[in-house]
mmCIF file of C-alpha atoms in Angstrom:
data_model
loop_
_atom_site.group_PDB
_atom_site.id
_atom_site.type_symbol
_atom_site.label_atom_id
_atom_site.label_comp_id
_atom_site.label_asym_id
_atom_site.label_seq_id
_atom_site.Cartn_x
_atom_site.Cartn_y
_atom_site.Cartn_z
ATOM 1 C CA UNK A 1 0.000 0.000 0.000
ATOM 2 C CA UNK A 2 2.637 2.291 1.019
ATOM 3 C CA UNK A 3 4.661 1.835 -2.605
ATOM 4 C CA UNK A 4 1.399 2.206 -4.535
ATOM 5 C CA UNK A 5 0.772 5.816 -2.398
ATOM 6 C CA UNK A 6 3.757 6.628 -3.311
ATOM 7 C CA UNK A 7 3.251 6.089 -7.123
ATOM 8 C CA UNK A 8 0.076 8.157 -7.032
ATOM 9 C CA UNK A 9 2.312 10.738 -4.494
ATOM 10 C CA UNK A 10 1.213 13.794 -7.148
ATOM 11 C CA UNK A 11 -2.346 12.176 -7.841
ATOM 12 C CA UNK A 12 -2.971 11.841 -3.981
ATOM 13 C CA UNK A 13 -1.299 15.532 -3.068
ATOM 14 C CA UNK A 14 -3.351 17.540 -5.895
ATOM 15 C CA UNK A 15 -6.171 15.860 -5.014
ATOM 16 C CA UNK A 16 -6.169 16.738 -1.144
ATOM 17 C CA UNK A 17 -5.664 20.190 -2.189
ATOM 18 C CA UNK A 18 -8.653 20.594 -4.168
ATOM 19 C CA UNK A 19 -10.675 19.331 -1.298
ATOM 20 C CA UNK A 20 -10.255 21.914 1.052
ATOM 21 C CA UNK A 21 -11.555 19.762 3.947
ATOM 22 C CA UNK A 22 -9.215 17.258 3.627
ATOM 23 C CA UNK A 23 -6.335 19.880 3.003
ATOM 24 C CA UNK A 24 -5.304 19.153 7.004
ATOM 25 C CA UNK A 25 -4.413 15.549 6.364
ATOM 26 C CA UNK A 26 -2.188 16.896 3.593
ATOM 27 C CA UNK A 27 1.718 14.859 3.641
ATOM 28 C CA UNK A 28 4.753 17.054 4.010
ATOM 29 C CA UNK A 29 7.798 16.225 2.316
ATOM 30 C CA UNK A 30 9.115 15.146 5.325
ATOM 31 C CA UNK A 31 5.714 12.595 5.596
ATOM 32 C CA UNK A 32 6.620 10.707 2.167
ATOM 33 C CA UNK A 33 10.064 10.641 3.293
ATOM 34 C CA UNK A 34 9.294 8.861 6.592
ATOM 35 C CA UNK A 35 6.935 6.490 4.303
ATOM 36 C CA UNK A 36 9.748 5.833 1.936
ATOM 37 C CA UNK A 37 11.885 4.790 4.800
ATOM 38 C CA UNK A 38 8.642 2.955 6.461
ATOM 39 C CA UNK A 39 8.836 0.696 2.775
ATOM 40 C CA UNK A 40 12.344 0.032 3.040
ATOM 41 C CA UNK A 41 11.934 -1.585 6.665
ATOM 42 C CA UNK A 42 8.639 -3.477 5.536
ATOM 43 C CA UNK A 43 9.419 -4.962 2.099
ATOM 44 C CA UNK A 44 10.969 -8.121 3.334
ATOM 45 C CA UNK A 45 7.764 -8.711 5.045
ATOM 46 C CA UNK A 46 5.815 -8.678 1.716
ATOM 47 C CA UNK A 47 7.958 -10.418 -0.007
ATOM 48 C CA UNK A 48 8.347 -12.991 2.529
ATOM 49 C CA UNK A 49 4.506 -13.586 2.668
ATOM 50 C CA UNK A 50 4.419 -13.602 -1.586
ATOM 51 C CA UNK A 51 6.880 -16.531 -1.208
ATOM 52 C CA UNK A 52 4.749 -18.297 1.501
ATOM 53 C CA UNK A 53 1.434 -17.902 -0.502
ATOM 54 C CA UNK A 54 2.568 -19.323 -3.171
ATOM 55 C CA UNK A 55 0.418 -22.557 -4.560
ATOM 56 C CA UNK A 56 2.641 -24.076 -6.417
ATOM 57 C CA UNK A 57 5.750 -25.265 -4.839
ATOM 58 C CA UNK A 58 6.115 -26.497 -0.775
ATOM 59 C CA UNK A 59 6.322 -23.610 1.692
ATOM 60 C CA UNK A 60 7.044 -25.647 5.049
ATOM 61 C CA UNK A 61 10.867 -25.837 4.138
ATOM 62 C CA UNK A 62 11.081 -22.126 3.974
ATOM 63 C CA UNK A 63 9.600 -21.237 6.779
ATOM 64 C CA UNK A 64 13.111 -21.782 8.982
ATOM 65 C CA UNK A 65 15.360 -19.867 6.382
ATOM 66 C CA UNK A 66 12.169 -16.827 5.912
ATOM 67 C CA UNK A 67 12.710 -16.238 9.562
ATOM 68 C CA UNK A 68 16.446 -15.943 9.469
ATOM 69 C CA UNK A 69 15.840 -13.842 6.433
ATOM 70 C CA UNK A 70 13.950 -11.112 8.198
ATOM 71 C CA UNK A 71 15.882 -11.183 11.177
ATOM 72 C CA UNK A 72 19.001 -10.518 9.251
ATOM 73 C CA UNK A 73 16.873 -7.724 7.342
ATOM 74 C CA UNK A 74 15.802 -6.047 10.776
ATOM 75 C CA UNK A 75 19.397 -6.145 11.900
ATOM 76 C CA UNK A 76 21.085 -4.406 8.627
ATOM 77 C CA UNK A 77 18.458 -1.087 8.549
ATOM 78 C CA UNK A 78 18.592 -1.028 12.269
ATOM 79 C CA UNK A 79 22.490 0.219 11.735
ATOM 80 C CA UNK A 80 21.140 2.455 8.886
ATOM 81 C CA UNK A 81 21.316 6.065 10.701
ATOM 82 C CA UNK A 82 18.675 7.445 8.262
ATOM 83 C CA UNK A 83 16.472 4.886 9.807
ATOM 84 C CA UNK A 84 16.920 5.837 13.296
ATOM 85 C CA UNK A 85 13.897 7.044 14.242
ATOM 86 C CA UNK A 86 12.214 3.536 13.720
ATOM 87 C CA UNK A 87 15.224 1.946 15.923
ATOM 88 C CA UNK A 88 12.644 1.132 19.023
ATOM 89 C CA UNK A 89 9.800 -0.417 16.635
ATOM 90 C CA UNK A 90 12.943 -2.478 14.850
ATOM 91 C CA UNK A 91 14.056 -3.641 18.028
ATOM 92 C CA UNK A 92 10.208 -5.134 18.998
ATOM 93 C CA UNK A 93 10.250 -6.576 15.638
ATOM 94 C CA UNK A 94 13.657 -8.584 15.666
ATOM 95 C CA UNK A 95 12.518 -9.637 19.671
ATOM 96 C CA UNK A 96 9.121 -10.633 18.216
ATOM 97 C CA UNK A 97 10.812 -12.541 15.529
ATOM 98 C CA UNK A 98 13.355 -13.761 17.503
ATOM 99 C CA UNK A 99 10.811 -15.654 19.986
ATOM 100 C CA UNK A 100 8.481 -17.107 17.206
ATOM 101 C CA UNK A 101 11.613 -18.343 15.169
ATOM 102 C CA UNK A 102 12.762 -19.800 18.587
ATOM 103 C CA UNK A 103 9.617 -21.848 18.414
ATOM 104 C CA UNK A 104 9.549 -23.066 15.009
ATOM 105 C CA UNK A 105 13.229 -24.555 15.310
ATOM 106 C CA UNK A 106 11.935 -26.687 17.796
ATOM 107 C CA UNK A 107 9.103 -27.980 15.485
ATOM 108 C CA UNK A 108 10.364 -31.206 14.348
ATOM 109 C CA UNK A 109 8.130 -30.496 11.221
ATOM 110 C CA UNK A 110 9.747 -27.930 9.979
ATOM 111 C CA UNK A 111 12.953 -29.018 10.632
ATOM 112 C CA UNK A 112 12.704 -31.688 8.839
ATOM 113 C CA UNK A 113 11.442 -29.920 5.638
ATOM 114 C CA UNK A 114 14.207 -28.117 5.646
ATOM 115 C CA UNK A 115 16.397 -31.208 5.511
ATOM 116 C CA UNK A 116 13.680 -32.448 2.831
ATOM 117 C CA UNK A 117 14.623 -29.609 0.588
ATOM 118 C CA UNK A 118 17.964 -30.567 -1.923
ATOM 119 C CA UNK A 119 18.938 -26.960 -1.997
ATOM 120 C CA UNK A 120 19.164 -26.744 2.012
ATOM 121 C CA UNK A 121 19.598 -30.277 3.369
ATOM 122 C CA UNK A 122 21.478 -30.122 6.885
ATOM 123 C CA UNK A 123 24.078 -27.465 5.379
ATOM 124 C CA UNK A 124 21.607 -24.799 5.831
ATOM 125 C CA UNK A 125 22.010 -25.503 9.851
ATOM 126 C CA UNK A 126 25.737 -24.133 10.082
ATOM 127 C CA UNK A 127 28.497 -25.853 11.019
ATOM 128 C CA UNK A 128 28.785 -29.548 11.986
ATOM 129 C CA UNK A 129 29.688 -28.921 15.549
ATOM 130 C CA UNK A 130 26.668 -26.828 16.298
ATOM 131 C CA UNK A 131 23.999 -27.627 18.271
ATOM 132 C CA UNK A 132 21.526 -26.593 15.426
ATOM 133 C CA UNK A 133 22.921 -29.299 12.831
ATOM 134 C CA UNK A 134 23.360 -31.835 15.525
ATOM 135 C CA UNK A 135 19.667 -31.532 16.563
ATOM 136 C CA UNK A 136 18.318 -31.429 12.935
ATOM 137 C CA UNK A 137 20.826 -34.418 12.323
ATOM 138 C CA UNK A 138 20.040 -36.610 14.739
ATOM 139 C CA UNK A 139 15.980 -35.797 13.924
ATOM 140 C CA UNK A 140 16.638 -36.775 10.864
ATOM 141 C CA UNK A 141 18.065 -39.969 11.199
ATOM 142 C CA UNK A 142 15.086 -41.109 13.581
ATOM 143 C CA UNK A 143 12.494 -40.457 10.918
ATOM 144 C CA UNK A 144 14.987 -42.199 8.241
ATOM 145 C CA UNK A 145 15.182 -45.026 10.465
ATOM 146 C CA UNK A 146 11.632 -45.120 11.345
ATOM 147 C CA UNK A 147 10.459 -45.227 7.758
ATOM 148 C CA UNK A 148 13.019 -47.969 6.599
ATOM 149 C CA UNK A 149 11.375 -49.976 9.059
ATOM 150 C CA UNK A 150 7.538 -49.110 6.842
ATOM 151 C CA UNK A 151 9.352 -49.166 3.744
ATOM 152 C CA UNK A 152 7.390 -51.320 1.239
ATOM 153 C CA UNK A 153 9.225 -54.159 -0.644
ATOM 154 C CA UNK A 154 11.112 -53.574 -3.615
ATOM 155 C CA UNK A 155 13.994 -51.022 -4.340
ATOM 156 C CA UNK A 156 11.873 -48.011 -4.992
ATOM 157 C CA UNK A 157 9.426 -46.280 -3.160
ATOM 158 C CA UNK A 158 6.360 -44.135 -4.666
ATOM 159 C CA UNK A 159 7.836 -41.252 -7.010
ATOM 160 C CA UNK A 160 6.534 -37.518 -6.112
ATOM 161 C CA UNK A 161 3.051 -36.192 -8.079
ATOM 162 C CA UNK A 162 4.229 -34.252 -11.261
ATOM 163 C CA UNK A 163 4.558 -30.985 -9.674
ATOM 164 C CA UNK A 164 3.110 -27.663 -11.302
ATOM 165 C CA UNK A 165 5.794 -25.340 -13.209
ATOM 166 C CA UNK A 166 6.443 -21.925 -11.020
ATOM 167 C CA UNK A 167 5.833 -19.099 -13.105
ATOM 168 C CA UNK A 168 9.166 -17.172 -12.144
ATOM 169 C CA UNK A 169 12.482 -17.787 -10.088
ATOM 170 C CA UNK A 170 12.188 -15.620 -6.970
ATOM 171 C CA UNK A 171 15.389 -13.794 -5.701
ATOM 172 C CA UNK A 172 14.612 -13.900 -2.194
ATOM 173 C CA UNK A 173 14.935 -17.814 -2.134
ATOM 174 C CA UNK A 174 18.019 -18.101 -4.340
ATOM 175 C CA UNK A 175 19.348 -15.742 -1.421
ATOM 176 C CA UNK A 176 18.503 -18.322 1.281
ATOM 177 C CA UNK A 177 20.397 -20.840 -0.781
ATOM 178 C CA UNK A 178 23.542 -18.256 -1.329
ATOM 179 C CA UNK A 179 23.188 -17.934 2.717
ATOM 180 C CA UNK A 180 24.447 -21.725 3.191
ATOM 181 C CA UNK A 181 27.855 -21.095 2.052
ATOM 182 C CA UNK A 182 28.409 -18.754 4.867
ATOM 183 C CA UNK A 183 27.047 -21.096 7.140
ATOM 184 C CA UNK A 184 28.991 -24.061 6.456
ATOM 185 C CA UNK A 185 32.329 -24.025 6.740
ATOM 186 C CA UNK A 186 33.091 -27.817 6.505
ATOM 187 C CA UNK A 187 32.977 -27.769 2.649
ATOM 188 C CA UNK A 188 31.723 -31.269 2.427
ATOM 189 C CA UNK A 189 31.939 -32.996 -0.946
ATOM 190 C CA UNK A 190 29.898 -34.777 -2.555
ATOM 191 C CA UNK A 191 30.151 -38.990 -1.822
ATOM 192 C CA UNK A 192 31.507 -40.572 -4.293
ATOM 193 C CA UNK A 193 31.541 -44.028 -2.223
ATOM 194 C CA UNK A 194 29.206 -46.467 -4.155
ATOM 195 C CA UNK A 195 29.309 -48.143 -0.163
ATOM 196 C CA UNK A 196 27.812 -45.154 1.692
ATOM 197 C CA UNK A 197 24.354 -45.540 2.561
ATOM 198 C CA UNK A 198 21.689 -43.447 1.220
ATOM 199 C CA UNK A 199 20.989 -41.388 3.984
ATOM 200 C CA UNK A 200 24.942 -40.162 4.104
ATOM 201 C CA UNK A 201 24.823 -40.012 0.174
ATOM 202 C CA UNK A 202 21.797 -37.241 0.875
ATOM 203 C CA UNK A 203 23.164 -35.875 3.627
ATOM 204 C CA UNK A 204 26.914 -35.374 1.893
ATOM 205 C CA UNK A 205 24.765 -33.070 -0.953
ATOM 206 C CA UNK A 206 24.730 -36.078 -3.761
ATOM 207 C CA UNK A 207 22.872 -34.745 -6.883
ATOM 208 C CA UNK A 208 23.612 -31.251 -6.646
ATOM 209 C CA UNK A 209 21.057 -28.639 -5.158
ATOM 210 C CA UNK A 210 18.550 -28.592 -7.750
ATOM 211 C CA UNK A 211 16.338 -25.860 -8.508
ATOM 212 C CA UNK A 212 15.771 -23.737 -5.034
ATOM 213 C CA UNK A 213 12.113 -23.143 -6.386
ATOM 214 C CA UNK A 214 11.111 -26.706 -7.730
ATOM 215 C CA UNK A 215 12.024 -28.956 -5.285
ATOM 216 C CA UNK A 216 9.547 -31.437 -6.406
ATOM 217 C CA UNK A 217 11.420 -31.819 -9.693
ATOM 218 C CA UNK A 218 14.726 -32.684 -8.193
ATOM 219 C CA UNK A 219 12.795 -35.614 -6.283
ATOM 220 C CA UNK A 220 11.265 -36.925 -9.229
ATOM 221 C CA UNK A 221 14.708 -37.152 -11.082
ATOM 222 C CA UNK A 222 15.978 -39.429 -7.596
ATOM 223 C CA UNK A 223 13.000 -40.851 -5.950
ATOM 224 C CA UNK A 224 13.632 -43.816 -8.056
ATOM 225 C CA UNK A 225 16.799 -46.264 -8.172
ATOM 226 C CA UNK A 226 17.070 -46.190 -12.373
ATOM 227 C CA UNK A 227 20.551 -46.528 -14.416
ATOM 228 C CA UNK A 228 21.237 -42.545 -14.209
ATOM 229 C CA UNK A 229 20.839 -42.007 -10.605
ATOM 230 C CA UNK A 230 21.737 -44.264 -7.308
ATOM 231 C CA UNK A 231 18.224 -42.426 -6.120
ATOM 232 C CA UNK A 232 16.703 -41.923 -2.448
ATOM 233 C CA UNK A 233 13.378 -43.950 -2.185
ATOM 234 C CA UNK A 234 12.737 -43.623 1.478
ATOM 235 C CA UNK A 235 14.180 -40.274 2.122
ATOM 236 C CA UNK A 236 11.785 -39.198 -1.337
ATOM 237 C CA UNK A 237 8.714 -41.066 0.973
ATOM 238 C CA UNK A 238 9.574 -38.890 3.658
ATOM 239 C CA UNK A 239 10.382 -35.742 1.261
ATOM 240 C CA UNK A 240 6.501 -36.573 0.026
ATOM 241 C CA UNK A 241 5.098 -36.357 3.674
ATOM 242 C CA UNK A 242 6.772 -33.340 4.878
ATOM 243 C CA UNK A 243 6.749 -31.271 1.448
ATOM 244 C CA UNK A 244 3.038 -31.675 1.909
ATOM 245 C CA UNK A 245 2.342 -29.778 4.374
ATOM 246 C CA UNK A 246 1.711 -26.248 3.789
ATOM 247 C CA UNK A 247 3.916 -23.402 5.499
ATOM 248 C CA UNK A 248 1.166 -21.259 6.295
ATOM 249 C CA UNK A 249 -2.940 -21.081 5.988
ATOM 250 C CA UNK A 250 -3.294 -19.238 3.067
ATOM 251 C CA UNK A 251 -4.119 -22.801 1.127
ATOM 252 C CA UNK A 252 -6.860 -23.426 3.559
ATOM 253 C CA UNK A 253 -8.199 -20.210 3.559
ATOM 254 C CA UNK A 254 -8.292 -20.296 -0.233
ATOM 255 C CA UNK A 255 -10.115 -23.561 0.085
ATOM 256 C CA UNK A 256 -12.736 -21.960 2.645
ATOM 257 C CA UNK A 257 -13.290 -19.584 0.068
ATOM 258 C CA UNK A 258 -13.732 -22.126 -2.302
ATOM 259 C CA UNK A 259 -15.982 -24.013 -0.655
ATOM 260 C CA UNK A 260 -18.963 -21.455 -0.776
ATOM 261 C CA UNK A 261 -19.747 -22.005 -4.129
ATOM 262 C CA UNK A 262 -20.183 -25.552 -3.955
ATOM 263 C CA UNK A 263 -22.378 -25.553 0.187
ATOM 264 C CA UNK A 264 -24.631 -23.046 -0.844
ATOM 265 C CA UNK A 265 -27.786 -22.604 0.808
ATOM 266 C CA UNK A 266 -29.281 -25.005 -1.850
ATOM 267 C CA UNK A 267 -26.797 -27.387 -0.833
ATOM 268 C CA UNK A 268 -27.295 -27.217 3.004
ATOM 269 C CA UNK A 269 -27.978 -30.668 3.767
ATOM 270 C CA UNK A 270 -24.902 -31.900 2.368
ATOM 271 C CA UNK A 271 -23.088 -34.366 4.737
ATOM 272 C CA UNK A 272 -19.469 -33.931 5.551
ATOM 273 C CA UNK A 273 -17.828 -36.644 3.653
ATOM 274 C CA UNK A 274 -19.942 -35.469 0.510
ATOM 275 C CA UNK A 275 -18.442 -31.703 0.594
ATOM 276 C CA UNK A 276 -14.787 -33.370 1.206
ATOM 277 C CA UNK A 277 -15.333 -35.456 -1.383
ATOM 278 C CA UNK A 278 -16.596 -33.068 -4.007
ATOM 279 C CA UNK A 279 -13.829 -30.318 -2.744
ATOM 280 C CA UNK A 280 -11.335 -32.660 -3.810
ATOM 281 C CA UNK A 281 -12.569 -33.725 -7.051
ATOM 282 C CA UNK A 282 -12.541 -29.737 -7.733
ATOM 283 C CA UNK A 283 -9.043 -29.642 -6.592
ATOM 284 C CA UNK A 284 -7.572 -32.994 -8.465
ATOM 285 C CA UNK A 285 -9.539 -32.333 -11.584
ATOM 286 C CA UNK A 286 -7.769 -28.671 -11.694
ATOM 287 C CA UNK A 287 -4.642 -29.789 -10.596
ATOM 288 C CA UNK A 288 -4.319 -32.447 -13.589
ATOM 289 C CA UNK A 289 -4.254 -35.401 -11.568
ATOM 290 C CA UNK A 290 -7.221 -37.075 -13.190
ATOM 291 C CA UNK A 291 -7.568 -37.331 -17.031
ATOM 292 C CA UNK A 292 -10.666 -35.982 -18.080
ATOM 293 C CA UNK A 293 -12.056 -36.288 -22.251
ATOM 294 C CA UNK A 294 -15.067 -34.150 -22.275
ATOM 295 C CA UNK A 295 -16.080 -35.503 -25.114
ATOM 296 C CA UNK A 296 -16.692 -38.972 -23.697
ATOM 297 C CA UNK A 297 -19.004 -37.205 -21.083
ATOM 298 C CA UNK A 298 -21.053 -35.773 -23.879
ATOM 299 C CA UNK A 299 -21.327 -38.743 -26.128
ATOM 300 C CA UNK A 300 -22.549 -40.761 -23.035
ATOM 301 C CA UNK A 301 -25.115 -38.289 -21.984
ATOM 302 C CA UNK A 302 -26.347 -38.722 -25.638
ATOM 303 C CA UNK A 303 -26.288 -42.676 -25.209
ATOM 304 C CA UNK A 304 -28.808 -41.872 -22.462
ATOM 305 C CA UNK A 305 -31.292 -39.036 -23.968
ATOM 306 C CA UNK A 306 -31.432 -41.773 -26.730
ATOM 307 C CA UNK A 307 -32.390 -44.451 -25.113
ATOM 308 C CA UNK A 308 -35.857 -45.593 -25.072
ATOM 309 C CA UNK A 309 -37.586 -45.825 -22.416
ATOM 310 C CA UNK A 310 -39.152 -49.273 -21.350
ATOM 311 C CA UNK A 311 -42.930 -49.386 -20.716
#
């Protein structure tokens, strides 16, 4: 809102002066400069929740580095002198960040997606020896261990759902990736021992990083042992569970939305089960998963009006 006011800054000030009643609320120079700075301090924020409403690609493994993101943001323009007059709301900020990213580290959920996601793996926690990577290490082995123990038979698990093409890279991610080099400092190369299980084969960075906005696609390519690629079946199981699960509640609250059209007040009586049902038809049958020939539909409603009907 702010950066849209300020593209209309001439519109919005000639306007307020030919209404002389509104001439009091009437910005300053000095106003639009203090909203200029305001932006600055709050664009992370938007961009942050652009990246977390996005429908096509997992959010839950960016919800660890998004918060690291803006805290590093709040920390550079609190040095910024120009910006010193919003140094005691920057301070709540960063405190109010701090305690809510306190909490989500110590979600095993999201922790986990973070390992999930090729680009971040356990890198993203800093350095080997602290207590971050250790945590998320050890985490990570448990669920490993706990799903080689469902694993069904064969060499391969289930492969990923054909994920939906993003419609642009984003910046702000490729900058969380960029962050893990400063984190690390082991340098840890790639395993090149055809002995090494698969967990330490993932773990050591094995198939590169992938695309930091399509993580889906890099687990498609090694879900599956095939000739090309050793693969990670039960890490892609557990990559399928956790990448699931949205970051934030925009998808529900989209679905909410959704959902009026089809329980209308015509529809009232409609059990539970039926509206799930239906709601996910809606979603599958947008979403591609189903193949659906029109065509078929219409020839077989004709099959029907034709019919005769038996006396």
């Amino acid at each position: 809102m702010i950066r849209r006011a300020r593209c209309l800054k001439e519109a919005i000030d000639e306007w307020v002066f030919r209404h002389e009643e509104f001439r009091d609320l009437g910005l300053s120079k000095e106003d639009w400069k203090r909203l200029e700075q305001l932006e600055e301090i709050l664009e992370v924020f938007t961009v942050v929740t652009n990246v977390m409403s996005r429908a096509d690609t997992p959010t839950l493994p960016y919800v660890l580095p998004m918060y690291r993101k803006m805290e590093q943001k709040l920390m550079h323009v609190k040095n910024d002198p120009v910006l010193a007059s919003f140094s005691e709301a920057i301070d709540a900020g960063i405190r109010k960040l701090d305690k809510y990213h306190q909490l989500a580290k110590s979600n095993q959920f999201y922790v986990v997606a973070t390992v999930c996601h090729p680009s971040f793996r356990l890198n993203w926690f800093g350095k080997r020896s602290s207590t971050d990577y250790q945590r998320a290490k050890i985490l990570f082995e448990h669920v490993y261990e706990s799903y080689v123990a469902t694993a069904p038979a064969g060499p391969n698990g289930t492969s990923p759902v054909k994920p939906k093409k993003s419609t642009a890279s984003d910046d702000l991610v490729q900058s969380l990736v960029d962050d893990i080099v400063s984190d690390s400092d082991d340098g840890l190369p790639m395993s090149q021992d055809r002995a090494a299980s698969k967990l330490e084969r993932y773990l050591l960075g094995e198939g590169g990083r992938g695309d930091s906005m399509k993580p889906l696609d890099w687990w498609k390519k090694h879900a599956k042992i095939t000739e090309d690629t050793r693969g990670f079946p039960i890490i892609s199981r557990i990559a399928r569970d956790f990448l699931a699960i949205p970051g934030t509640s925009v998808s529900v609250e989209r679905l909410f939305s959704s959902s009026r059209h089809l329980c209308s007040d015509l529809r009232s009586s409609m059990k539970a089960e039926t509206t799930t049902l239906a709601m996910c038809a809606k979603v599958w049958l947008k979403s591609g998963l189903f193949e659906f020939d029109s065509r078929k539909l219409i020839s077989g409603r004709k099959r029907v009006e034709e019919k005769p009907v038996s006396n």
